[in-house]
Coordinates of C-alpha atoms and ligand atoms in Angstrom, one line a residue:
X1 CA 8.7 -25.6 -18.8
X2 CA 8.1 -23.4 -21.8
X3 CA 7.1 -19.7 -21.2
X4 CA 3.7 -20.5 -22.7
X5 CA 3.1 -23.4 -20.3
X6 CA 4.2 -21.2 -17.4
X7 CA 1.6 -18.5 -18.3
X8 CA -1.1 -21.1 -18.8
X9 CA -0.4 -22.4 -15.3
X10 CA -0.3 -19.0 -13.8
X11 CA -3.4 -17.7 -15.5
X12 CA -5.2 -21.0 -14.6
X13 CA -4.3 -20.4 -10.9
X14 CA -5.7 -16.9 -11.2
X15 CA -9.0 -18.2 -12.7
X16 CA -9.2 -20.7 -9.9
X17 CA -8.5 -18.1 -7.2
X18 CA -11.1 -15.7 -8.6
X19 CA -13.7 -18.5 -8.9
X20 CA -13.4 -19.8 -5.3
X21 CA -12.2 -16.9 -3.2
X22 CA -13.5 -13.4 -3.1
X23 CA -10.8 -10.7 -3.3
X24 CA -9.8 -9.4 0.1
X25 CA -11.1 -5.9 -0.7
X26 CA -14.5 -7.2 -1.7
X27 CA -14.8 -9.4 1.4
X28 CA -13.7 -6.4 3.5
X29 CA -16.3 -4.2 1.8
X30 CA -19.1 -6.7 2.5
X31 CA -18.1 -6.9 6.2
X32 CA -18.1 -3.1 6.4
X33 CA -21.5 -3.0 4.8
X34 CA -22.8 -5.5 7.3
X35 CA -21.7 -3.3 10.3
X36 CA -23.7 -0.3 8.9
X37 CA -26.7 -2.0 7.3
X38 CA -29.9 -0.9 9.1
X39 CA -32.2 -3.5 7.5
X40 CA -32.5 -6.7 9.4
X41 CA -33.2 -8.6 6.2
X42 CA -30.3 -6.8 4.6
X43 CA -28.0 -7.9 7.4
X44 CA -29.2 -11.5 7.1
X45 CA -28.5 -11.5 3.4
X46 CA -25.0 -10.0 3.8
X47 CA -24.2 -12.7 6.5
X48 CA -25.3 -15.3 4.1
X49 CA -23.1 -14.0 1.3
X50 CA -20.1 -13.9 3.7
X51 CA -20.8 -17.5 4.8
X52 CA -21.2 -18.5 1.2
X53 CA -17.8 -17.0 0.5
X54 CA -16.2 -18.7 3.5
X55 CA -17.5 -22.1 2.5
X56 CA -16.4 -21.6 -1.2
X57 CA -12.9 -20.7 -0.1
X58 CA -12.5 -23.5 2.4
X59 CA -14.0 -26.2 0.2
X60 CA -12.5 -24.9 -3.1
X61 CA -15.9 -24.6 -4.6
X62 CA -17.2 -21.8 -7.0
X63 CA -18.6 -18.8 -5.1
X64 CA -21.7 -18.9 -7.4
X65 CA -23.1 -21.4 -9.8
X66 CA -22.8 -18.9 -12.6
X67 CA -19.0 -18.9 -13.0
X68 CA -19.5 -16.1 -15.5
X69 CA -18.1 -15.1 -18.9
X70 CA -14.3 -15.2 -18.7
X71 CA -13.0 -11.7 -19.4
X72 CA -9.3 -10.7 -19.5
X73 CA -8.2 -7.1 -19.3
X74 CA -4.6 -7.0 -20.6
X75 CA -2.3 -4.0 -20.0
X76 CA 0.4 -4.8 -22.4
X77 CA 3.8 -3.1 -22.3
X78 CA 4.5 -2.1 -25.9
X79 CA 8.1 -3.3 -25.5
X80 CA 7.3 -6.7 -24.1
X81 CA 8.9 -9.4 -26.3
X82 CA 5.9 -11.8 -25.5
X83 CA 2.9 -10.0 -26.9
X84 CA 2.4 -12.4 -29.9
X85 CA 2.0 -15.5 -27.7
X86 CA -0.2 -14.2 -24.8
X87 CA -3.6 -14.5 -26.4
X88 CA -3.2 -18.2 -27.1
X89 CA -2.1 -18.7 -23.6
X90 CA -5.2 -17.0 -22.2
X91 CA -7.5 -19.1 -24.4
X92 CA -5.7 -22.4 -23.4
X93 CA -5.8 -21.4 -19.7
X94 CA -9.5 -20.8 -19.9
X95 CA -10.0 -24.2 -21.6
X96 CA -7.9 -26.0 -19.0
X97 CA -9.6 -24.2 -16.1
X98 CA -13.0 -25.0 -17.4
X99 CA -12.2 -28.7 -17.1
X100 CA -10.1 -28.6 -14.0
X101 CA -12.0 -26.3 -11.5
X102 CA -14.6 -26.9 -13.2
X103 CA -16.2 -23.8 -14.6
X104 CA -19.7 -23.9 -15.8
X105 CA -19.8 -24.2 -19.6
X106 CA -21.2 -20.7 -20.2
X107 CA -20.5 -19.9 -23.9
X108 CA -23.3 -20.6 -26.3
X109 CA -23.9 -19.7 -30.0
X110 CA -26.1 -16.6 -30.1
X111 CA -28.5 -18.1 -32.6
X112 CA -28.5 -21.9 -32.1
X113 CA -27.5 -22.0 -28.3
X114 CA -24.9 -24.6 -29.1
X115 CA -22.6 -24.8 -26.0
X116 CA -18.9 -24.6 -26.6
X117 CA -17.8 -24.6 -23.0
X118 CA -16.0 -21.3 -22.3
X119 CA -13.9 -21.0 -25.4
X120 CA -15.3 -20.1 -28.8
X121 CA -15.4 -17.2 -31.3
X122 CA -14.9 -14.0 -29.1
X123 CA -14.7 -16.0 -25.8
X124 CA -12.9 -15.6 -23.6
X125 CA -13.3 -11.8 -24.0
X126 CA -9.9 -10.2 -24.2
X127 CA -9.5 -6.4 -23.8
X128 CA -6.1 -5.1 -24.9
X129 CA -4.7 -1.8 -23.7
X130 CA -1.1 -1.0 -25.0
X131 CA 0.9 1.0 -22.3
X132 CA 4.5 2.0 -22.1
X133 CA 7.0 -0.6 -20.8
X134 CA 8.0 -4.2 -20.9
X135 CA 5.6 -5.9 -18.5
X136 CA 2.2 -7.3 -19.2
X137 CA -0.5 -7.3 -16.5
X138 CA -3.5 -9.6 -17.0
X139 CA -6.6 -9.1 -14.9
X140 CA -9.2 -11.9 -15.0
X141 CA -12.8 -11.0 -14.3
X142 CA -15.7 -13.5 -14.1
X143 CA -18.6 -11.6 -15.4
X144 CA -21.9 -13.0 -14.2
X145 CA -24.8 -12.9 -16.7
X146 CA -27.3 -11.2 -14.3
X147 CA -25.1 -8.2 -13.8
X148 CA -24.1 -8.1 -17.5
X149 CA -27.7 -7.7 -18.4
X150 CA -27.8 -4.6 -16.3
X151 CA -25.2 -2.8 -18.5
X152 CA -26.3 0.5 -19.9
X153 CA -25.2 3.0 -22.6
X154 CA -26.6 6.4 -21.8
X155 CA -26.4 9.6 -23.9
X156 CA -26.3 12.5 -21.5
X157 CA -27.2 16.1 -22.7
X158 CA -23.8 17.8 -22.9
X159 CA -23.4 21.0 -20.8
X160 CA -24.9 19.6 -17.5
X161 CA -21.5 18.7 -16.0
X162 CA -21.1 16.1 -13.3
X163 CA -24.6 16.7 -11.8
X164 CA -26.3 15.7 -15.1
X165 CA -24.1 12.6 -15.5
X166 CA -24.8 11.6 -11.9
X167 CA -28.5 12.0 -12.4
X168 CA -28.5 9.8 -15.5
X169 CA -26.3 7.1 -13.9
X170 CA -28.4 7.0 -10.8
X171 CA -31.7 6.7 -12.8
X172 CA -30.1 3.7 -14.7
X173 CA -28.9 2.0 -11.5
X174 CA -32.2 2.5 -9.8
X175 CA -33.9 0.7 -12.6
X176 CA -31.5 -2.3 -13.0
X177 CA -29.7 -2.8 -9.8
X178 CA -32.3 -5.1 -8.2
X179 CA -31.7 -7.8 -10.8
X180 CA -27.9 -7.5 -10.7
X181 CA -27.4 -9.4 -7.4
X182 CA -26.6 -6.4 -5.1
X183 CA -24.6 -5.2 -3.4
X184 CA -23.1 -4.3 -6.7
X185 CA -20.0 -2.5 -7.9
X186 CA -20.8 0.2 -10.4
X187 CA -18.3 0.9 -13.2
X188 CA -18.9 4.2 -15.1
X189 CA -17.1 5.2 -18.3
X190 CA -17.6 8.9 -19.3
X191 CA -16.8 10.3 -22.7
X192 CA -14.9 9.0 -25.7
X193 CA -17.3 7.4 -28.2
X194 CA -20.2 5.0 -27.4
X195 CA -18.1 1.9 -27.6
X196 CA -15.2 3.5 -25.7
X197 CA -17.5 4.6 -22.9
X198 CA -18.6 1.0 -22.3
X199 CA -15.0 -0.4 -22.4
X200 CA -14.0 2.3 -19.8
X201 CA -17.0 1.3 -17.6
X202 CA -15.8 -2.3 -17.8
X203 CA -12.2 -1.4 -17.1
X204 CA -13.3 0.6 -14.0
X205 CA -14.5 -2.7 -12.5
X206 CA -10.9 -4.0 -12.4
X207 CA -9.8 -1.4 -9.8
X208 CA -9.5 -2.4 -6.2
X209 CA -12.7 -1.2 -4.3
X210 CA -10.9 1.0 -1.8
X211 CA -9.0 3.0 -4.4
X212 CA -10.5 6.2 -5.8
X213 CA -9.6 7.8 -9.2
X214 CA -6.4 9.9 -9.1
X215 CA -8.3 12.9 -10.5
X216 CA -9.9 14.7 -7.5
X217 CA -13.0 15.7 -9.5
X218 CA -13.6 12.2 -10.7
X219 CA -13.0 10.8 -7.2
X220 CA -15.6 13.3 -5.8
X221 CA -18.1 12.0 -8.4
X222 CA -17.4 8.4 -7.3
X223 CA -18.1 9.3 -3.7
X224 CA -21.2 11.3 -4.5
X225 CA -22.6 8.6 -6.7
X226 CA -21.9 5.8 -4.1
X227 CA -23.8 7.8 -1.5
X228 CA -26.7 8.4 -3.9
X229 CA -26.9 4.8 -5.0
X230 CA -26.9 3.7 -1.4
X231 CA -29.6 6.1 -0.7
X232 CA -31.9 4.4 -3.2
X233 CA -33.0 1.9 -0.6
X234 CA -32.6 -1.2 -2.9
X235 CA -30.3 -3.0 -0.5
X236 CA -28.7 -6.5 -0.4
X237 CA -30.5 -8.8 -2.9
X238 CA -32.9 -6.0 -3.6
X239 CA -34.8 -6.7 -0.4
X240 CA -34.4 -3.1 0.9
X241 CA -31.6 -1.5 2.9
X242 CA -28.5 0.7 2.6
X243 CA -25.9 -1.7 1.0
X244 CA -26.9 -1.4 -2.7
X245 CA -23.3 -0.8 -3.9
X246 CA -19.9 -1.5 -2.4
X247 CA -18.1 1.0 -4.7
X248 CA -18.6 3.3 -7.7
X249 CA -15.6 3.6 -10.0
X250 CA -15.4 6.1 -12.8
X251 CA -13.0 6.3 -15.8
X252 CA -13.1 9.0 -18.5
X253 CA -12.0 10.1 -21.9
X254 CA -12.2 13.3 -23.8
X255 CA -15.2 13.6 -26.1
X256 CA -16.9 15.3 -29.0
X257 CA -18.6 18.6 -27.9
X258 CA -21.9 17.4 -29.2
X259 CA -21.8 13.9 -27.6
X260 CA -21.6 12.7 -24.0
X261 CA -21.8 9.0 -23.9
X262 CA -21.8 7.3 -20.5
X263 CA -21.3 3.6 -20.1
X264 CA -22.6 1.9 -16.9
X265 CA -21.3 -1.6 -16.1
X266 CA -22.4 -3.4 -13.0
X267 CA -20.7 -6.2 -11.2
X268 CA -22.6 -8.4 -8.8
X269 CA -21.5 -9.0 -5.2
X270 CA -19.5 -12.0 -6.5
X271 CA -16.9 -9.5 -7.8
X272 CA -14.4 -12.2 -8.9
X273 CA -11.1 -11.1 -10.2
X274 CA -7.4 -12.0 -10.0
X275 CA -4.3 -10.8 -11.8
X276 CA -1.0 -12.1 -13.2
X277 CA 2.0 -10.1 -14.2
X278 CA 4.5 -11.3 -16.9
X279 CA 7.8 -9.5 -16.7
X280 CA 10.3 -8.8 -19.4
X281 CA 12.0 -12.2 -18.9
X282 CA 8.7 -14.0 -19.4
X283 CA 8.4 -15.0 -15.7
X284 CA 4.8 -14.9 -14.4
X285 CA 3.7 -14.0 -10.9
X286 CA 0.3 -13.5 -9.2
X287 CA -0.5 -9.8 -8.5
X288 CA -1.8 -9.4 -4.9
Ligands
SF4_1 S1 -25.0 -12.0 -11.4 FE1 -23.3 -12.7 -10.1 S2 -24.1 -13.4 -8.1 FE2 -25.8 -13.2 -9.6 S3 -26.1 -15.3 -10.4 FE3 -24.7 -14.2 -11.8 S4 -22.6 -14.6 -11.1 FE4 -24.0 -15.2 -9.5

């Protein structure tokens, strides 16, 4: 088997895994939310989501009818000898998985609505990050349309510190979370330029839910924001309750003194992701 075929198989398995089985950390977070949810309606909805996840996993069916926009986050070792061939493998894996699983054909022309399945100009979405080393780590995320529509780019008045950023993020989440299929995961990208803030917010969604940022100040902001979001009362499915978000993850970059862009990306409860690592020899393995 050629290296390219091996990667297509491995990435295809990751797409299938993400489509039919919630990651263990997401399922665990939903169970924890169930134990502390004070709203009866909220508990009922969380039980339904967990039952939905169980049936999908056992029957090999998509967790949600919206199998999402396929998005790959690639952390590419600069010294990997395989960089030139990976993008084509991701495209081919998406094409094959669309037919085999199947995925809902969800890529349409922005003007004519012509449907091209899940492969076309700019789709799958591939985000490249060049890092030191010889390994390539590929994280697949299925991005549902409802949660994508809740994305926001905020410009916060510089000088207000973490409190002002938290206030702006909370106001945005309060406005859009009910239509993002809560309980949600909130990705926040602070700083850089406007486009970079949004990329950081999206990358924040690839982190395991139970891992906080290594920077203590950023980790504290994540905890404060999670508590504040869950104090909004939006709850599961927006029907009221405590479990509005399962996690808040923040990434940051340095910024211009006059500009403080903040990207906010939401992921729905169907937080579907799976990862594959390609080592320096070209061998591919699932990342658990
Ligand atoms: S936002 Fe998520 S849970 Fe809601 S319909 Fe889309 S994929 Fe499904």
